Structure formats: C-alpha cells, structure tokens
Amino acid sequence: MKDDLNLAIAVVVESTFQIALFVTPFLVILGWIMARPMALCFDIFVITVFFLDVVVVNCLTRDRRTNCLEGALLIGAYFLITIAFSFHPDIVNTPKL
C-alpha cells in the first residue's frame, strides 16, 4: 500500500513537469503559427496564487504519507483558488507582435 502512494505522487509531479516544460511552450508556438499569439506574461496575482499552491502541495506531500484531513485541505485550497480567480478582474494586455 505504501508503494501505491509513492507511485501516485510521482505520477502527479511528473505530469505537472511535462505540462510545464512541453505543452505550454508548444501551445505558444502553435499560437504563433495560427496567428493567435499567446503571451506568457502573468500578473502578480496569478504568480502569487501558483507559488502558494506549490508551497501547500509541497508541505502536504513532504512526509510521503497522507490522510483525509490533508486531502480535504487540498480540496479547500483549490476551491479558494477557484473563487479567487472568479472574482479577479481579467486584464487583457497582449503585446503587439
């Protein structure tokens, strides 16, 4: 049972790295090809939320053990992030290429 949790954590972390290192740059290049530029300019709110999310996940998965309370904490954190993004004003300032 212990190895299953380690495998699950490894899969989640590796898929996150795959998205960050391959899919995002690929979509930017695809956007340039389709004449729909996608800028990777994030405002301070988005950067702060993502940083805090990484800190929370790191703190909860550091000991390689989990329980229902930690799972509820993650669900609550993602729910708060969803609420924060729904009330955050959408600022559109894409650079001209």
CSV table of N, CA and C in Angstrom, one decimal:
chain,number,residue,atom,x,y,z
A,1,MET,N,0.8,-1.2,0.0
A,1,MET,CA,0.0,0.0,0.0
A,1,MET,C,0.9,1.3,0.0
A,2,LYS,N,2.0,1.2,0.6
A,2,LYS,CA,2.9,2.4,0.7
A,2,LYS,C,3.4,2.7,-0.7
A,3,ASP,N,3.8,1.7,-1.5
A,3,ASP,CA,4.3,2.0,-2.8
A,3,ASP,C,3.3,2.6,-3.7
A,4,ASP,N,2.0,2.4,-3.5
A,4,ASP,CA,1.0,3.0,-4.3
A,4,ASP,C,0.9,4.5,-4.1
A,5,LEU,N,1.1,4.9,-2.9
A,5,LEU,CA,1.1,6.4,-2.7
A,5,LEU,C,2.3,7.0,-3.3
A,6,ASN,N,3.5,6.4,-3.2
A,6,ASN,CA,4.7,7.0,-3.8
A,6,ASN,C,4.5,7.0,-5.3
A,7,LEU,N,3.9,6.0,-5.9
A,7,LEU,CA,3.7,6.0,-7.3
A,7,LEU,C,2.7,7.1,-7.7
A,8,ALA,N,1.7,7.3,-7.0
A,8,ALA,CA,0.7,8.3,-7.3
A,8,ALA,C,1.3,9.7,-7.2
A,9,ILE,N,2.1,10.0,-6.2
A,9,ILE,CA,2.8,11.3,-6.1
A,9,ILE,C,3.7,11.5,-7.2
A,10,ALA,N,4.5,10.4,-7.6
A,10,ALA,CA,5.4,10.6,-8.7
A,10,ALA,C,4.7,10.9,-10.0
A,11,VAL,N,3.6,10.2,-10.2
A,11,VAL,CA,2.8,10.5,-11.5
A,11,VAL,C,2.3,11.9,-11.5
A,12,VAL,N,1.8,12.4,-10.4
A,12,VAL,CA,1.3,13.8,-10.4
A,12,VAL,C,2.4,14.8,-10.6
A,13,VAL,N,3.5,14.6,-10.0
A,13,VAL,CA,4.7,15.5,-10.1
A,13,VAL,C,5.2,15.5,-11.5
A,14,GLU,N,5.4,14.3,-12.1
A,14,GLU,CA,5.9,14.1,-13.4
A,14,GLU,C,5.0,14.7,-14.5
A,15,SER,N,3.7,14.5,-14.3
A,15,SER,CA,2.8,15.1,-15.3
A,15,SER,C,2.7,16.6,-15.2
A,16,THR,N,2.9,17.1,-14.0
A,16,THR,CA,3.0,18.6,-13.9
A,16,THR,C,4.2,19.1,-14.6
A,17,PHE,N,5.4,18.5,-14.4
A,17,PHE,CA,6.6,18.9,-15.1
A,17,PHE,C,6.4,18.8,-16.6
A,18,GLN,N,5.7,17.7,-17.1
A,18,GLN,CA,5.5,17.5,-18.5
A,18,GLN,C,4.7,18.7,-19.1
A,19,ILE,N,3.6,19.1,-18.4
A,19,ILE,CA,2.8,20.2,-18.9
A,19,ILE,C,3.6,21.5,-18.9
A,20,ALA,N,4.4,21.7,-17.8
A,20,ALA,CA,5.1,23.0,-17.7
A,20,ALA,C,6.2,23.1,-18.7
A,21,LEU,N,6.9,22.0,-19.0
A,21,LEU,CA,8.1,22.0,-19.9
A,21,LEU,C,7.8,21.7,-21.3
A,22,PHE,N,6.7,21.1,-21.7
A,22,PHE,CA,6.5,20.7,-23.1
A,22,PHE,C,5.2,21.4,-23.6
A,23,VAL,N,4.1,21.2,-23.0
A,23,VAL,CA,2.8,21.6,-23.5
A,23,VAL,C,2.7,23.1,-23.6
A,24,THR,N,3.1,23.8,-22.6
A,24,THR,CA,2.9,25.3,-22.6
A,24,THR,C,3.7,25.9,-23.7
A,25,PRO,N,5.0,25.6,-23.9
A,25,PRO,CA,5.8,26.2,-25.0
A,25,PRO,C,5.3,25.7,-26.4
A,26,PHE,N,4.8,24.5,-26.4
A,26,PHE,CA,4.2,24.0,-27.7
A,26,PHE,C,3.0,24.8,-28.1
A,27,LEU,N,2.1,25.1,-27.1
A,27,LEU,CA,0.9,25.9,-27.4
A,27,LEU,C,1.3,27.4,-27.8
A,28,VAL,N,2.3,27.9,-27.2
A,28,VAL,CA,2.8,29.3,-27.6
A,28,VAL,C,3.2,29.3,-29.1
A,29,ILE,N,4.0,28.3,-29.5
A,29,ILE,CA,4.5,28.2,-30.8
A,29,ILE,C,3.3,27.9,-31.8
A,30,LEU,N,2.4,27.0,-31.4
A,30,LEU,CA,1.2,26.8,-32.2
A,30,LEU,C,0.4,28.0,-32.4
A,31,GLY,N,0.3,28.8,-31.3
A,31,GLY,CA,-0.4,30.1,-31.4
A,31,GLY,C,0.2,31.1,-32.4
A,32,TRP,N,1.5,31.1,-32.4
A,32,TRP,CA,2.2,31.9,-33.4
A,32,TRP,C,2.0,31.5,-34.8
A,33,ILE,N,1.9,30.2,-35.0
A,33,ILE,CA,1.7,29.6,-36.4
A,33,ILE,C,0.3,29.9,-36.8
A,34,MET,N,-0.7,29.9,-35.9
A,34,MET,CA,-2.1,30.2,-36.2
A,34,MET,C,-2.4,31.7,-36.2
A,35,ALA,N,-1.4,32.5,-36.0
A,35,ALA,CA,-1.6,34.0,-35.9
A,35,ALA,C,-2.5,34.4,-34.8
A,36,ARG,N,-2.4,33.7,-33.7
A,36,ARG,CA,-3.1,34.0,-32.4
A,36,ARG,C,-2.1,33.9,-31.3
A,37,PRO,N,-1.3,35.0,-31.1
A,37,PRO,CA,-0.2,35.0,-30.2
A,37,PRO,C,-0.7,34.8,-28.7
A,38,MET,N,-0.1,34.0,-28.0
A,38,MET,CA,-0.4,33.8,-26.6
A,38,MET,C,0.8,34.2,-25.8
A,39,ALA,N,0.7,35.3,-25.0
A,39,ALA,CA,1.8,35.8,-24.2
A,39,ALA,C,1.9,35.0,-22.9
A,40,LEU,N,3.1,34.8,-22.5
A,40,LEU,CA,3.3,34.2,-21.2
A,40,LEU,C,3.6,35.2,-20.1
A,41,CYS,N,2.9,36.3,-20.2
A,41,CYS,CA,3.0,37.4,-19.2
A,41,CYS,C,1.9,37.2,-18.2
A,42,PHE,N,2.3,36.9,-17.0
A,42,PHE,CA,1.4,36.6,-15.9
A,42,PHE,C,1.4,37.8,-14.9
A,43,ASP,N,0.3,38.2,-14.4
A,43,ASP,CA,0.3,39.3,-13.5
A,43,ASP,C,0.6,38.7,-12.1
A,44,ILE,N,0.9,39.6,-11.1
A,44,ILE,CA,1.4,39.3,-9.8
A,44,ILE,C,0.4,38.4,-9.1
A,45,PHE,N,-0.9,38.6,-9.3
A,45,PHE,CA,-1.9,37.7,-8.6
A,45,PHE,C,-1.8,36.3,-9.0
A,46,VAL,N,-1.6,36.0,-10.3
A,46,VAL,CA,-1.5,34.6,-10.8
A,46,VAL,C,-0.2,34.0,-10.3
A,47,ILE,N,0.9,34.7,-10.3
A,47,ILE,CA,2.2,34.2,-9.9
A,47,ILE,C,2.1,33.9,-8.4
A,48,THR,N,1.5,34.8,-7.6
A,48,THR,CA,1.3,34.5,-6.1
A,48,THR,C,0.5,33.3,-5.8
A,49,VAL,N,-0.6,33.2,-6.5
A,49,VAL,CA,-1.5,32.0,-6.3
A,49,VAL,C,-0.8,30.7,-6.7
A,50,PHE,N,-0.1,30.7,-7.8
A,50,PHE,CA,0.6,29.5,-8.2
A,50,PHE,C,1.7,29.1,-7.2
A,51,PHE,N,2.4,30.2,-6.7
A,51,PHE,CA,3.5,29.9,-5.8
A,51,PHE,C,3.0,29.4,-4.4
A,52,LEU,N,1.9,30.0,-3.9
A,52,LEU,CA,1.3,29.5,-2.7
A,52,LEU,C,0.7,28.0,-2.9
A,53,ASP,N,0.2,27.7,-4.1
A,53,ASP,CA,-0.3,26.4,-4.3
A,53,ASP,C,0.9,25.4,-4.3
A,54,VAL,N,2.0,25.7,-4.9
A,54,VAL,CA,3.2,24.9,-4.9
A,54,VAL,C,3.6,24.6,-3.4
A,55,VAL,N,3.6,25.7,-2.6
A,55,VAL,CA,4.1,25.6,-1.2
A,55,VAL,C,3.1,24.7,-0.4
A,56,VAL,N,1.8,24.8,-0.7
A,56,VAL,CA,0.9,23.9,0.1
A,56,VAL,C,1.0,22.5,-0.3
A,57,VAL,N,1.1,22.2,-1.6
A,57,VAL,CA,1.3,20.8,-2.1
A,57,VAL,C,2.6,20.2,-1.6
A,58,ASN,N,3.6,21.0,-1.6
A,58,ASN,CA,4.9,20.6,-1.1
A,58,ASN,C,4.9,20.2,0.4
A,59,CYS,N,4.2,21.1,1.2
A,59,CYS,CA,4.1,20.8,2.6
A,59,CYS,C,3.3,19.6,2.9
A,60,LEU,N,2.3,19.3,2.1
A,60,LEU,CA,1.4,18.2,2.3
A,60,LEU,C,2.0,16.8,1.9
A,61,THR,N,2.9,16.9,0.9
A,61,THR,CA,3.4,15.7,0.3
A,61,THR,C,4.9,15.4,0.8
A,62,ARG,N,5.4,16.2,1.6
A,62,ARG,CA,6.8,16.1,2.0
A,62,ARG,C,7.0,14.8,2.8
A,63,ASP,N,6.1,14.4,3.7
A,63,ASP,CA,6.3,13.3,4.5
A,63,ASP,C,5.9,11.9,3.9
A,64,ARG,N,5.4,12.0,2.6
A,64,ARG,CA,5.1,10.8,1.9
A,64,ARG,C,3.9,10.0,2.5
A,65,ARG,N,3.2,10.6,3.4
A,65,ARG,CA,2.0,10.0,4.0
A,65,ARG,C,0.9,11.0,3.9
A,66,THR,N,-0.3,10.5,3.8
A,66,THR,CA,-1.5,11.3,3.7
A,66,THR,C,-2.6,10.8,4.5
A,67,ASN,N,-3.6,11.7,4.8
A,67,ASN,CA,-4.8,11.3,5.5
A,67,ASN,C,-5.9,12.1,4.9
A,68,CYS,N,-7.1,11.9,5.4
A,68,CYS,CA,-8.3,12.5,4.9
A,68,CYS,C,-8.3,14.0,5.1
A,69,LEU,N,-7.7,14.5,6.2
A,69,LEU,CA,-7.6,15.9,6.5
A,69,LEU,C,-6.8,16.6,5.5
A,70,GLU,N,-5.6,16.0,5.1
A,70,GLU,CA,-4.8,16.7,4.1
A,70,GLU,C,-5.5,16.7,2.7
A,71,GLY,N,-6.2,15.7,2.4
A,71,GLY,CA,-7.0,15.7,1.2
A,71,GLY,C,-8.1,16.8,1.2
A,72,ALA,N,-8.7,16.9,2.3
A,72,ALA,CA,-9.7,18.0,2.5
A,72,ALA,C,-9.1,19.4,2.4
A,73,LEU,N,-7.9,19.5,2.9
A,73,LEU,CA,-7.1,20.7,2.8
A,73,LEU,C,-6.8,21.1,1.4
A,74,LEU,N,-6.4,20.1,0.6
A,74,LEU,CA,-6.1,20.4,-0.8
A,74,LEU,C,-7.4,20.8,-1.6
A,75,ILE,N,-8.5,20.1,-1.3
A,75,ILE,CA,-9.8,20.4,-2.0
A,75,ILE,C,-10.2,21.8,-1.6
A,76,GLY,N,-10.1,22.2,-0.3
A,76,GLY,CA,-10.4,23.5,0.1
A,76,GLY,C,-9.5,24.6,-0.5
A,77,ALA,N,-8.2,24.3,-0.6
A,77,ALA,CA,-7.3,25.2,-1.2
A,77,ALA,C,-7.7,25.5,-2.7
A,78,TYR,N,-8.0,24.4,-3.4
A,78,TYR,CA,-8.3,24.5,-4.8
A,78,TYR,C,-9.7,25.2,-5.0
A,79,PHE,N,-10.6,25.0,-4.0
A,79,PHE,CA,-11.9,25.7,-4.0
A,79,PHE,C,-11.6,27.2,-3.8
A,80,LEU,N,-10.8,27.6,-2.9
A,80,LEU,CA,-10.5,29.0,-2.7
A,80,LEU,C,-9.8,29.6,-3.9
A,81,ILE,N,-8.9,28.9,-4.5
A,81,ILE,CA,-8.3,29.4,-5.7
A,81,ILE,C,-9.3,29.7,-6.8
A,82,THR,N,-10.3,28.7,-7.0
A,82,THR,CA,-11.3,28.9,-8.0
A,82,THR,C,-12.2,30.2,-7.7
A,83,ILE,N,-12.5,30.4,-6.4
A,83,ILE,CA,-13.3,31.5,-6.0
A,83,ILE,C,-12.5,32.8,-6.3
A,84,ALA,N,-11.2,32.8,-5.9
A,84,ALA,CA,-10.3,34.0,-6.1
A,84,ALA,C,-10.2,34.3,-7.6
A,85,PHE,N,-10.1,33.3,-8.5
A,85,PHE,CA,-10.0,33.6,-9.9
A,85,PHE,C,-11.3,34.1,-10.5
A,86,SER,N,-12.4,33.6,-9.9
A,86,SER,CA,-13.7,34.1,-10.5
A,86,SER,C,-14.0,35.5,-10.1
A,87,PHE,N,-13.4,36.0,-9.0
A,87,PHE,CA,-13.6,37.4,-8.7
A,87,PHE,C,-12.5,38.3,-9.1
A,88,HIS,N,-11.4,37.8,-9.6
A,88,HIS,CA,-10.2,38.6,-10.0
A,88,HIS,C,-10.6,39.2,-11.4
A,89,PRO,N,-10.3,40.5,-11.6
A,89,PRO,CA,-10.6,41.1,-12.9
A,89,PRO,C,-9.7,40.6,-13.9
A,90,ASP,N,-10.2,40.3,-15.1
A,90,ASP,CA,-9.4,39.8,-16.2
A,90,ASP,C,-8.8,41.0,-17.0
A,91,ILE,N,-7.5,41.1,-16.9
A,91,ILE,CA,-6.8,42.2,-17.5
A,91,ILE,C,-6.2,41.7,-18.8
A,92,VAL,N,-6.6,42.3,-19.9
A,92,VAL,CA,-6.1,41.8,-21.2
A,92,VAL,C,-5.1,42.9,-21.8
A,93,ASN,N,-3.9,42.6,-21.8
A,93,ASN,CA,-2.9,43.5,-22.4
A,93,ASN,C,-1.8,42.6,-23.1
A,94,THR,N,-2.2,42.1,-24.3
A,94,THR,CA,-1.3,41.3,-25.0
A,94,THR,C,-0.4,42.2,-25.9
A,95,PRO,N,0.9,41.9,-25.9
A,95,PRO,CA,1.8,42.7,-26.7
A,95,PRO,C,1.6,42.5,-28.2
A,96,LYS,N,1.8,43.6,-28.9
A,96,LYS,CA,1.7,43.5,-30.4
A,96,LYS,C,3.0,42.9,-30.9
A,97,LEU,N,2.8,41.9,-31.8
A,97,LEU,CA,3.9,41.3,-32.4
A,97,LEU,C,4.1,41.7,-33.9
